[in-house]
C-alpha positions as CSV (number, residue, x, y, z in Angstrom):
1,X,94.9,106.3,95.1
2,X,91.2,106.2,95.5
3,X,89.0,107.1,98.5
4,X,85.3,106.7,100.0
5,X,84.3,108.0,102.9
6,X,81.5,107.2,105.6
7,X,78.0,107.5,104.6
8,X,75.8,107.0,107.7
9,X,77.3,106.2,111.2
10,X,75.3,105.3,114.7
11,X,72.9,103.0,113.1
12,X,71.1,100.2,115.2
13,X,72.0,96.5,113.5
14,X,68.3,95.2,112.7
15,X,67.7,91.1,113.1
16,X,69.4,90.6,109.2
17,X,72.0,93.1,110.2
18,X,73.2,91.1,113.5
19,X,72.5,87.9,112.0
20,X,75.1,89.0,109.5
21,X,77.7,90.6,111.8
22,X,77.2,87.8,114.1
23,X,78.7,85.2,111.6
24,X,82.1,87.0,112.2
25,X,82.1,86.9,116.0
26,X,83.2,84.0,118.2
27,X,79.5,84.4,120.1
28,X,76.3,86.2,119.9
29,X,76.3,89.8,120.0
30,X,73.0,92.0,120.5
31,X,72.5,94.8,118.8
32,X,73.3,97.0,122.3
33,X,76.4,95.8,122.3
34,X,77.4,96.6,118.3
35,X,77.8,100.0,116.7
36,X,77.5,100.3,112.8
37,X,78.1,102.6,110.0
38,X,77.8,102.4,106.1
39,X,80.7,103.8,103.7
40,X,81.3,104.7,100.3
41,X,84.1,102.4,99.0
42,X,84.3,103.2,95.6
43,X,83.0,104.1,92.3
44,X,82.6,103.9,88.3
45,X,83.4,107.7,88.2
46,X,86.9,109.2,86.5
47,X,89.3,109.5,89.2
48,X,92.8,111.6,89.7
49,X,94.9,109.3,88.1
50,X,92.3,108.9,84.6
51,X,91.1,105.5,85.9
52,X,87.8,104.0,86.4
53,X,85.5,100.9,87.4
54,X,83.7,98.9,85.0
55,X,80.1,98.3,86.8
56,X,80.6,94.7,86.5
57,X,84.0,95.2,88.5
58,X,82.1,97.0,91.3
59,X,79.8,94.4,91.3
60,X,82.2,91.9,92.2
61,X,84.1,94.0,94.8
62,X,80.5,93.9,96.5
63,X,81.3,89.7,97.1
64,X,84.8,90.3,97.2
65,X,85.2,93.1,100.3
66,X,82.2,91.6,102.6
67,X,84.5,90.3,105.6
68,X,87.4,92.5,105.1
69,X,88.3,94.3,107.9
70,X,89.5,98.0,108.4
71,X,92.5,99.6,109.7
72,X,94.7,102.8,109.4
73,X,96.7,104.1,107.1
74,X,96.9,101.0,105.2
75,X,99.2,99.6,107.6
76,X,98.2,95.6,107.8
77,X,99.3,95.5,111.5
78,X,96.9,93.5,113.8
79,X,96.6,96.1,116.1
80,X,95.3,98.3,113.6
81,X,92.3,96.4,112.7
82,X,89.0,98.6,114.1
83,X,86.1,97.2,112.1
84,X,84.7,94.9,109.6
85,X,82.4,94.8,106.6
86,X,79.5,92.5,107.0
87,X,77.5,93.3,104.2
88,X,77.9,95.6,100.8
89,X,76.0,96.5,97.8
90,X,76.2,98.6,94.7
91,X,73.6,101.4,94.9
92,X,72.8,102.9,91.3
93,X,72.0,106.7,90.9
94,X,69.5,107.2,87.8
95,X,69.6,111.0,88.1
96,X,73.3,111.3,87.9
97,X,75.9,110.9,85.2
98,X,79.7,109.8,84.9
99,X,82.0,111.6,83.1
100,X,82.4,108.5,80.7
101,X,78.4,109.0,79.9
102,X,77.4,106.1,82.3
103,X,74.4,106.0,84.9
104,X,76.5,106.9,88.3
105,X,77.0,103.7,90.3
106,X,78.5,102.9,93.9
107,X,79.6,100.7,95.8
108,X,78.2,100.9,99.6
109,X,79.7,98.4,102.6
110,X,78.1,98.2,105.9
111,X,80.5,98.1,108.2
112,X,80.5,96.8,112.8
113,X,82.8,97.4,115.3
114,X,82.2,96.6,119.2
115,X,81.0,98.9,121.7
116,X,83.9,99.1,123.8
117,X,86.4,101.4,126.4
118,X,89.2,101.2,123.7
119,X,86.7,101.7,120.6
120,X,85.1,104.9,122.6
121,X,87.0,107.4,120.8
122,X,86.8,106.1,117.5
123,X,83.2,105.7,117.3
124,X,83.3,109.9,118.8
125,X,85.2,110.6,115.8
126,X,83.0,108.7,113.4
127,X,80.2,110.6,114.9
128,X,81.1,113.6,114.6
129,X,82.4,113.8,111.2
130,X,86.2,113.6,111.8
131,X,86.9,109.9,110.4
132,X,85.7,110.0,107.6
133,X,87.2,109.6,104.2
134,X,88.3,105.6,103.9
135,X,90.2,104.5,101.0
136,X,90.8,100.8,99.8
137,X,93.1,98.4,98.7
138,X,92.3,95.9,95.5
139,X,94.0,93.8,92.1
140,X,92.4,94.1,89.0
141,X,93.0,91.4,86.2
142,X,92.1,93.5,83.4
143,X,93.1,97.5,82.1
144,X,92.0,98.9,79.2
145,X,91.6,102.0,77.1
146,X,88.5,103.8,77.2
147,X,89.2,104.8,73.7
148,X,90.3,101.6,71.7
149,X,89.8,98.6,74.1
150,X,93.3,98.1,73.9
151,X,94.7,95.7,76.8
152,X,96.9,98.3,79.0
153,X,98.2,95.0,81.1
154,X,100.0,93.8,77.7
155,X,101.0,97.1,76.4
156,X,100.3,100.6,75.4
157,X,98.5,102.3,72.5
158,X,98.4,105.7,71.1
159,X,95.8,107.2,73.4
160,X,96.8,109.7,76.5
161,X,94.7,109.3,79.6
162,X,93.2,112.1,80.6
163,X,93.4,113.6,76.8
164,X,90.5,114.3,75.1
165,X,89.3,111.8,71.2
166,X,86.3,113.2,70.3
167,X,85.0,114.6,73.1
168,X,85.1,111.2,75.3
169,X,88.1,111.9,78.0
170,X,90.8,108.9,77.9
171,X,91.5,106.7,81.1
172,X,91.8,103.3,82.1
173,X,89.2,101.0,82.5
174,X,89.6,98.5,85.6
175,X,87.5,95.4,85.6
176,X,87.5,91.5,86.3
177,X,88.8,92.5,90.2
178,X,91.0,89.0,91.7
179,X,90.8,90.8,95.0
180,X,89.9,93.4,97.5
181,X,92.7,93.1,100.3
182,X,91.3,96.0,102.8
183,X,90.2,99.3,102.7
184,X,91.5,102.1,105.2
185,X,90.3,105.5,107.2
186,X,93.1,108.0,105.9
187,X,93.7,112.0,106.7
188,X,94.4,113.1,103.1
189,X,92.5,110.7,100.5
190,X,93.6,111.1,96.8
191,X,89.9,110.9,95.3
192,X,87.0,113.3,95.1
193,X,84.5,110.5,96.0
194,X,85.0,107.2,95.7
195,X,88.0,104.8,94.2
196,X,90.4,102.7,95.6
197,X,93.9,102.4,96.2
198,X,95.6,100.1,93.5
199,X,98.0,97.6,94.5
200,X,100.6,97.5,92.2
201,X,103.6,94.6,92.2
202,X,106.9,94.8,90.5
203,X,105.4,92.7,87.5
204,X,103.0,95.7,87.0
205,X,106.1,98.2,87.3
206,X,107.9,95.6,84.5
207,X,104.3,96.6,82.7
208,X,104.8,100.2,83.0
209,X,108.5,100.2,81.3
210,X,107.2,97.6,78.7
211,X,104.8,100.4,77.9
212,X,107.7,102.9,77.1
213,X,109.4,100.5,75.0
214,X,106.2,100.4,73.1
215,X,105.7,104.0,72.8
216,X,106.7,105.7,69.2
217,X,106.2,109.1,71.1
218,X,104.4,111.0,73.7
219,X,102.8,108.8,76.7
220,X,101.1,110.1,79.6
221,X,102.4,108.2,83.3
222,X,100.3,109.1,86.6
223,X,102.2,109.7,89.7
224,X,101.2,105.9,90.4
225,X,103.1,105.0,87.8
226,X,106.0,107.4,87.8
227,X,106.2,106.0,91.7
228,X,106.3,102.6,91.2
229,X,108.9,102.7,87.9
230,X,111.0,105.1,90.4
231,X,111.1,101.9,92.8
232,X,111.2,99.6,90.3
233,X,114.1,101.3,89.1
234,X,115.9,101.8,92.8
235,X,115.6,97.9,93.1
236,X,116.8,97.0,90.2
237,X,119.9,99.6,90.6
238,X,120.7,97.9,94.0
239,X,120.6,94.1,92.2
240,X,123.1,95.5,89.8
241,X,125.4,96.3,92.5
242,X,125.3,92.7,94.4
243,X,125.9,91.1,90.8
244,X,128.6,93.3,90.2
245,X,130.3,92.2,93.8
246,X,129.4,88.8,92.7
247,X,130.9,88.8,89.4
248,X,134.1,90.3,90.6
249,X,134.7,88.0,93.0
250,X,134.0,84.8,90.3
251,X,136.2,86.7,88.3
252,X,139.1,86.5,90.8
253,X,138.6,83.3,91.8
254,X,138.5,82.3,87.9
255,X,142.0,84.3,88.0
256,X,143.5,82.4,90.6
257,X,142.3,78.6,90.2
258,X,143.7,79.1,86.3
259,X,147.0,80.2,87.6
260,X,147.4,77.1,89.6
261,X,145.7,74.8,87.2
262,X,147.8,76.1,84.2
263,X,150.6,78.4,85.2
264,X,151.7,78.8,81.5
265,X,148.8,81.2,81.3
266,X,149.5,84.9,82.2
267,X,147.1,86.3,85.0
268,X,146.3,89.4,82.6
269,X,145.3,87.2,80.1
270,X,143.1,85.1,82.0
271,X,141.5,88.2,83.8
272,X,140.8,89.4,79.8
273,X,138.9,86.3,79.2
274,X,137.2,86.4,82.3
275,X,135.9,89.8,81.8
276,X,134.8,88.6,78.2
277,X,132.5,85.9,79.5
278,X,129.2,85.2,79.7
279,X,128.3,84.7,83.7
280,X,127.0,81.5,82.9
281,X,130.3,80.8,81.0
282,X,132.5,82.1,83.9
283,X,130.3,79.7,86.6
284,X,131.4,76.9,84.8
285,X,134.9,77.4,83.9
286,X,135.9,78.9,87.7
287,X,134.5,75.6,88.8
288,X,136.7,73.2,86.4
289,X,139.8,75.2,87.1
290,X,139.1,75.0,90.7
291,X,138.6,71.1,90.8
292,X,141.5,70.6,88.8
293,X,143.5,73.4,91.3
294,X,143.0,71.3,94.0
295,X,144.3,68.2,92.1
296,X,147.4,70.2,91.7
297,X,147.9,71.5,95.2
298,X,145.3,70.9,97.7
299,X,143.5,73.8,99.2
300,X,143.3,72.2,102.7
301,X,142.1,74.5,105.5
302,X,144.6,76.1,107.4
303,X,144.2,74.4,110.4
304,X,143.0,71.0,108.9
305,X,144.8,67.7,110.0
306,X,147.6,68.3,108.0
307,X,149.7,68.5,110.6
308,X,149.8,65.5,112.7
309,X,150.7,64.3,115.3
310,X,154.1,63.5,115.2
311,X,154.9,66.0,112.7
312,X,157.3,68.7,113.6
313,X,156.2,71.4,114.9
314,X,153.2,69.5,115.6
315,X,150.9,71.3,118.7
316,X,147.7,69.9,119.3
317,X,146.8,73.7,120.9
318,X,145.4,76.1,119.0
319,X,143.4,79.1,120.0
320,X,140.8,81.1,117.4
């Protein structure tokens, strides 16, 4: 996770300002009717989790987040949307220093949301202080090592983040961003400035466990990562299951079509060679033996037209 926070609230949209804002609204707004604020969405700085924003990345979240709207909690529910960005900007610090060496750089949205009975209360809070810290929601197409440039996305190296080589801390470098999905006012942000929340996908969890493959010994896993392999791990447990069920039901039906189809087998022995075969294997043979079951004696539905009329014991009422 990685947070911002609101820089500047209660500020009067000037003619570029509402010009901007006013390409997101259905009709003209005046500036009476608009309230604005600016917000810290993220930086280039070290974060928690030993990650960090190349500048270039920050400079295209500026194009990417202009028109994303906010909400709470990071719950994308329509009735949570309370504002939207309609400008943003990366504001350079010359006096100030990263912690990888770098001049200080962030990235600054200005943000609008309508004067209204049902915004009253928000726009209190933003005023005085109480939402405040924001955090935000993006995809990165490329990770790598601080240290050795090596692509984190395709696999690990030898490096720990957060460890020390030479006196340069280790972490993960995020750059070429794909997208900027929202960003969020949250009670307990992550960060101790600026980042953003990272949006990871079970192909990034299938990432993370291809990195312990890789590993010939100790490796380092945020709690981002140890969270999402957890998951990663629940799903796959509870896909195991179904395709267990599944298998043992192929496995019985294999069982029982090759009894009728060829009686001379034993049951026990074709349950053994069931058991043995591949599932692809298994598809194909339970479907053979149950074609040529049929051919042997039908599998009609019980209450198919089997029986007549005419036949004995015929009724043509039946109740289900």
């Amino acid at each position: 996770m990685k947070e911002g926070y609101v820089l500047k609230s209660n500020q009067k949209p000037d003619g570029d300002a509402l010009e901007k804002i006013n390409r997101y609204t259905r009709r003209e707004f005046s500036a009476e009717e608009i309230y604005t604020f600016s917000v810290v969405l993220c930086d280039n700085e070290i974060d928690r989790d030993c990650e960090r924003f190349a500048v270039e990345a920050l400079e295209k979240l500026a194009v990417l987040f202009v028109g994303k709207t906010g909400i709470f909690n990071h719950s994308m529910q329509t009735q949570n949307q309370t504002a939207r960005i309609y400008d943003c900007a990366v504001e350079r610090d010359g006096e100030r220093t990263t912690e990888a060496g770098e001049p200080y750089c962030r990235l600054v949205a200005r943000a609008y949301l309508p004067k209204s009975d049902k915004n009253r209360d928000l726009i209190l809070e933003l005023d005085s202080g109480i939402k405040k810290e924001v955090s935000v929601g993006c995809a990165v197409k490329k990770v790598t090592c601080s240290i050795c440039g090596a692509d984190l996305k395709k696999g690990g190296c030898a490096h720990g983040k957060g460890k020390s080589y030479g006196g340069k801390t280790c972490c993960a470098v995020l750059s070429e961003p794909t997208d900027a999905y929202e960003w969020s006012f949250v009670a307990v942000p992550a960060q101790r400035e600026a980042g953003v929340i990272k949006n990871f996908s079970t192909e990034n969890a299938e990432e993370v466990e291809k990195t312990l493959a890789l590993a010939n010994g100790e490796i380092t896993l945020s709690a981002e990562q140890a969270h999402r392999l957890s998951k990663r791990l629940e799903a796959l447990k509870e896909r195991a299951e179904c395709g267990k069920l599944y298998r043992g039901e192929l496995e019985n039906s294999f069982v029982k079509y090759a009894g009728i189809a060829q009686p001379e087998i034993p049951a026990r022995t074709a349950a053994r060679v069931a058991a043995e075969m591949e599932l692809g294997d298994l598809k194909c043979f339970e479907k053979a033996y149950r074609k040529k079951a049929e051919e042997v004696l039908p599998l009609a539905p019980q209450l198919a037209a089997a029986r007549r009329a005419g036949d004995p014991g015929f009724n043509a009422e039946f109740r289900i």
